[in-house]
Amino acid sequence: MPQTEQAQEQPVVVVLGTGGTISGRAARADDLVSYAAGEVSVADLVSELGLQPGVRLESEQVAQVDSKDMDLRVWQRLCERIRYHLARTDVCGLVITHGTDTIEETAYLLQALLGPTKPVVLTCAMRPASALAPDGPQNLADALVLARHHQAQGVLVVCAGKIHGPAEVTKVHTYRTDAFDSGDAGPIGVIEHGQVRRWRPWPLPGSDGVTDQRHRLAAFLALSALPRVELLFSHACADGFLVRGLLGDNQGLGAPRLCGLVVAGTGNGSLHRSLQDALVQAQRAGVRVVRSSRCAYGRVQPAEGDALESMAGLSPVKSRLALALDLMAG
Ligand code: SIN
């Protein structure tokens, strides 16, 4: 068989660029702090890898943002492009380059909305592309291995050789290249010398209990704004002023209506009594209030007679998204 025909038979991996430090550039190679995220194009990131012959890659720049500025428009565009490429029979998997700061939110959202049966692998870097020893190229190469793995499925996050699941992955370090953790569950697996070693199941569609994902995705793509859900913390000396101020927004003109509140409680989702009184008042006023925990490990165990519901096993930021999607569904 001629070389070109053989190459054509390889499945395609599509790499979607959204920005982040992986595509960041600093004025000096030893500067790992004062750089601009989202400078290098995804096409350049891919071409600089120098891949083995026979691997068919396409790249597409969906956005070029610092992920701290992630917004609904970028998420909607990303969902549309992922949906388009996943439907292609010649595509075996997708890689998305993304900033580390909100990658866990995007991963959770994409799994909840798309529940893909092919791998959709988010990857990132803690050092800009211009660094003396950037971590992005290895992370991208590992993500490409996973996207071509014949059994992999679901939304996955790859960083520093580890494969994390969308419900558990959390950024836990401000600076180190191995910046992510998967809590009690641990990573799904690792990528070692281009081989995937898996320890627990791939994320399954509908694992968050939603069966009609297509309907939910259509509703999400039609949104002009996510239902407004704010995030608060309980802490020593907490009070109810912030909650009462937010409730005031629903009386006044201008601010989007407050639909939900997530509170990151202490320990097992416990709340300072002054804050809890205000939150119960908010619940009575029609705002959905959900408890999560400030703790990095464990889940909130509900108890009989709890005044406020809890979000099983999700971090505060993911609880915020889960609640917004729930409220979107009505
Ligand atoms: C970002 O999240 O876009 C910037 C930080 C990073 O990618 O590490």
XYZ file of C-alpha atoms and ligand atoms in Angstrom:
338
model
C 0.000 0.000 0.000
C 1.458 3.446 -0.834
C 2.559 5.573 2.165
C -0.041 8.279 1.574
C -2.948 5.816 1.484
C -1.755 4.228 4.728
C -1.546 7.649 6.370
C -5.105 8.448 5.279
C -6.407 5.451 7.223
C -5.133 6.778 10.561
C -7.915 8.380 12.614
C -7.703 12.127 13.160
C -7.161 13.904 16.478
C -8.457 17.468 16.538
C -6.662 19.915 18.843
C -8.798 22.882 19.898
C -6.947 25.870 21.371
C -8.503 28.087 24.022
C -5.419 29.888 25.401
C -3.827 29.594 28.862
C -0.234 29.409 30.047
C 0.428 26.513 27.691
C 0.265 29.162 24.965
C 1.770 31.922 27.132
C 4.835 33.997 26.318
C 7.168 36.026 28.559
C 9.795 38.581 27.578
C 12.533 36.413 29.163
C 12.902 32.621 29.248
C 13.537 32.641 33.034
C 10.342 34.584 33.765
C 7.677 32.133 34.958
C 5.365 34.733 36.475
C 5.010 37.928 34.403
C 3.925 36.454 31.121
C 0.842 36.839 28.965
C -1.351 33.738 28.646
C -2.894 32.923 25.262
C -0.209 34.286 22.889
C 1.047 31.291 20.887
C -1.405 29.768 18.408
C -2.547 26.179 18.819
C -1.231 25.455 15.312
C 2.274 26.475 16.498
C 1.997 24.419 19.710
C 1.165 21.357 17.638
C 3.775 21.928 14.938
C 6.530 22.490 17.542
C 5.902 19.009 18.957
C 7.445 17.251 15.976
C 5.158 14.198 15.995
C 5.779 10.721 14.652
C 4.819 10.210 11.009
C 1.357 8.762 10.471
C -0.346 10.704 13.281
C -3.063 12.828 11.676
C -3.741 16.055 13.542
C -5.907 19.056 12.835
C -5.918 22.189 14.949
C -8.446 24.934 15.422
C -8.250 28.110 17.493
C -11.567 28.353 19.352
C -10.456 31.152 21.699
C -7.268 32.712 23.023
C -7.991 33.636 26.655
C -6.446 33.582 30.085
C -8.798 31.033 31.636
C -9.466 33.251 34.659
C -11.569 35.213 32.153
C -13.496 32.172 30.891
C -17.065 33.053 30.034
C -20.294 31.639 28.663
C -19.564 32.660 25.053
C -16.273 30.737 24.940
C -17.879 27.700 26.605
C -20.741 27.752 24.101
C -18.378 28.014 21.131
C -16.208 25.227 22.551
C -19.250 22.949 23.027
C -20.357 23.586 19.437
C -16.939 22.771 17.987
C -16.516 19.660 20.162
C -19.973 18.431 19.163
C -19.136 19.018 15.486
C -15.814 17.139 15.591
C -17.103 14.278 17.764
C -19.758 13.549 15.129
C -17.041 13.013 12.471
C -16.401 9.315 11.821
C -12.741 9.992 10.950
C -12.070 11.608 14.375
C -11.043 9.292 17.237
C -10.601 11.940 19.912
C -10.087 15.589 20.768
C -7.495 17.535 22.733
C -8.243 20.964 24.173
C -5.458 23.262 25.300
C -6.678 25.350 28.251
C -5.447 27.481 31.131
C -5.003 25.706 34.461
C -6.974 28.240 36.500
C -10.463 27.125 35.447
C -9.727 23.878 33.591
C -11.573 21.933 36.304
C -14.740 23.968 35.692
C -14.572 23.501 31.912
C -13.926 19.765 32.343
C -16.922 19.378 34.652
C -19.167 21.406 32.356
C -18.163 19.541 29.178
C -18.742 16.147 30.782
C -22.129 17.274 32.086
C -23.203 18.678 28.718
C -21.591 16.302 26.214
C -20.837 13.032 28.044
C -18.690 11.959 25.084
C -18.069 8.317 24.219
C -14.768 9.326 22.584
C -11.934 10.893 24.620
C -12.020 14.677 24.995
C -8.735 15.472 26.712
C -8.057 18.846 28.280
C -4.453 19.735 28.843
C -2.518 22.722 30.114
C 0.801 23.959 31.460
C 2.083 25.746 34.531
C 5.002 27.326 32.671
C 4.658 29.465 29.562
C 5.734 28.173 26.153
C 8.700 30.583 26.296
C 10.144 29.053 29.520
C 13.592 27.439 29.702
C 11.906 24.114 30.447
C 8.232 24.401 29.532
C 5.891 21.615 30.731
C 3.313 22.214 27.977
C 4.909 20.107 25.197
C 5.036 16.935 27.336
C 1.470 17.499 28.583
C 0.274 18.014 25.003
C 2.119 14.910 23.804
C 0.550 12.868 26.662
C -2.905 14.265 25.845
C -2.462 13.190 22.211
C -1.616 9.653 23.336
C -4.809 9.541 25.401
C -6.955 11.001 22.610
C -5.798 8.144 20.346
C -6.280 5.433 22.968
C -8.909 3.042 21.633
C -10.689 2.499 24.969
C -10.549 5.983 26.468
C -13.762 7.947 26.731
C -15.264 10.952 28.465
C -13.781 14.293 29.399
C -10.335 13.891 30.945
C -7.647 16.255 32.200
C -3.990 15.434 31.613
C -1.214 17.200 33.482
C 2.220 16.068 34.687
C 1.660 12.498 33.504
C -1.607 12.021 35.416
C -5.098 11.470 33.992
C -7.800 13.116 36.093
C -11.588 12.774 35.931
C -13.878 15.786 35.428
C -15.776 15.456 38.716
C -12.689 15.176 40.909
C -9.890 17.199 39.307
C -8.851 20.261 41.315
C -5.969 22.672 41.003
C -4.111 22.450 44.310
C -0.875 24.309 43.713
C -0.203 27.856 42.572
C 3.113 27.195 40.913
C 4.348 23.579 40.734
C 4.043 21.745 37.407
C 2.233 18.848 39.129
C -0.562 21.217 40.134
C -3.630 18.936 40.111
C -5.151 16.424 42.473
C -8.194 14.140 42.349
C -9.014 13.989 46.055
C -9.943 10.679 47.674
C -10.615 9.033 44.299
C -7.101 9.650 43.006
C -6.252 9.983 39.305
C -7.922 7.722 36.730
C -4.482 6.639 35.599
C -1.136 7.785 34.303
C 0.688 8.109 31.017
C 4.147 6.610 31.170
C 6.487 6.676 28.178
C 3.549 7.045 25.808
C 1.543 4.205 27.421
C -1.731 4.616 29.311
C -1.991 2.823 32.656
C -5.512 3.025 34.075
C -6.555 2.442 37.685
C -10.259 3.244 37.689
C -13.136 3.563 35.157
C -13.406 6.249 32.496
C -16.088 8.878 33.171
C -19.438 7.679 31.853
C -22.155 9.791 30.199
C -25.017 10.574 32.572
C -22.946 9.784 35.684
C -24.384 12.966 37.236
C -27.912 11.540 36.895
C -28.937 13.543 33.814
C -30.243 11.241 31.088
C -31.307 13.748 28.417
C -27.934 15.376 27.706
C -28.874 16.422 24.180
C -31.758 18.496 25.528
C -29.537 20.052 28.205
C -26.843 20.947 25.659
C -29.421 22.613 23.391
C -30.715 24.630 26.362
C -27.152 25.646 27.305
C -26.283 26.745 23.757
C -29.410 28.926 23.648
C -28.582 30.793 26.894
C -27.707 34.471 26.902
C -26.546 34.128 30.540
C -26.193 31.275 32.997
C -28.700 31.383 35.883
C -26.973 33.569 38.464
C -25.449 31.471 41.248
C -23.065 33.123 43.703
C -20.438 31.402 45.803
C -19.769 32.225 49.480
C -17.575 30.877 52.245
C -18.365 30.194 55.863
C -15.544 31.204 58.197
C -14.868 32.412 61.712
C -16.859 35.599 62.429
C -19.029 35.077 59.296
C -22.318 36.996 59.212
C -25.357 37.364 56.987
C -24.715 40.813 55.504
C -23.462 39.560 52.156
C -26.431 37.217 51.726
C -28.916 39.959 52.635
C -27.147 42.318 50.208
C -27.456 39.739 47.438
C -31.121 39.191 48.234
C -31.577 42.940 47.891
C -30.520 42.570 44.229
C -33.743 40.690 43.578
C -35.754 43.700 44.717
C -33.851 46.352 42.816
C -33.428 47.078 39.114
C -30.458 46.195 36.979
C -28.640 43.262 38.627
C -29.431 39.825 37.177
C -31.865 37.919 39.408
C -30.108 35.806 42.027
C -31.231 32.192 41.460
C -28.866 30.205 43.617
C -26.210 30.333 46.312
C -23.465 27.808 46.978
C -21.827 28.038 50.347
C -18.470 26.407 51.000
C -18.979 25.357 54.588
C -16.421 24.396 57.188
C -15.688 20.665 57.626
C -18.784 18.614 56.834
C -20.507 21.647 55.266
C -21.226 23.278 58.633
C -22.018 26.997 58.695
C -21.569 29.872 61.110
C -25.012 30.284 62.686
C -25.358 33.937 61.568
C -24.608 32.984 57.984
C -26.908 29.959 58.175
C -29.830 32.107 59.411
C -29.397 34.436 56.424
C -29.137 31.517 54.002
C -32.329 29.932 55.344
C -33.988 33.321 54.844
C -32.698 33.333 51.226
C -34.087 29.838 50.698
C -37.487 30.981 51.970
C -37.290 33.859 49.483
C -36.998 31.356 46.614
C -33.212 31.217 46.149
C -31.847 27.653 45.917
C -29.112 27.242 48.533
C -26.620 24.371 48.424
C -23.800 23.455 50.798
C -20.376 22.218 49.759
C -17.185 22.117 51.832
C -13.978 24.129 52.084
C -12.123 20.839 52.720
C -9.948 19.513 49.915
C -10.847 15.891 50.685
C -14.080 14.078 51.552
C -17.689 14.877 50.754
C -20.451 16.520 52.756
C -22.418 13.786 54.546
C -26.042 14.918 54.853
C -27.798 14.491 58.186
C -31.478 14.193 58.991
C -33.046 17.592 59.602
C -30.428 19.604 57.668
C -31.888 23.037 56.946
C -29.974 23.289 53.662
C -29.257 20.662 51.017
C -25.709 19.590 50.169
C -23.995 18.850 46.862
C -22.654 15.305 46.977
C -18.928 15.186 46.434
C -18.444 18.296 44.317
C -16.064 21.131 45.109
C -17.599 24.588 45.629
C -16.819 25.779 42.064
C -18.250 22.613 40.502
C -21.280 22.781 42.824
C -21.863 26.276 41.446
C -21.929 24.918 37.885
C -24.065 21.901 38.803
C -26.595 24.186 40.453
C -26.623 26.607 37.499
C -27.261 23.713 35.084
C -30.003 22.384 37.338
C -31.655 25.799 37.503
C -31.295 26.159 33.721
C -33.270 22.939 33.290
C -35.986 24.572 35.391
C -4.811 30.450 32.718
O -5.487 29.749 33.473
O -5.174 30.753 31.555
C -3.520 31.041 33.171
C -2.834 30.188 34.159
C -2.406 28.847 33.636
O -2.753 28.391 32.562
O -1.636 28.201 34.390
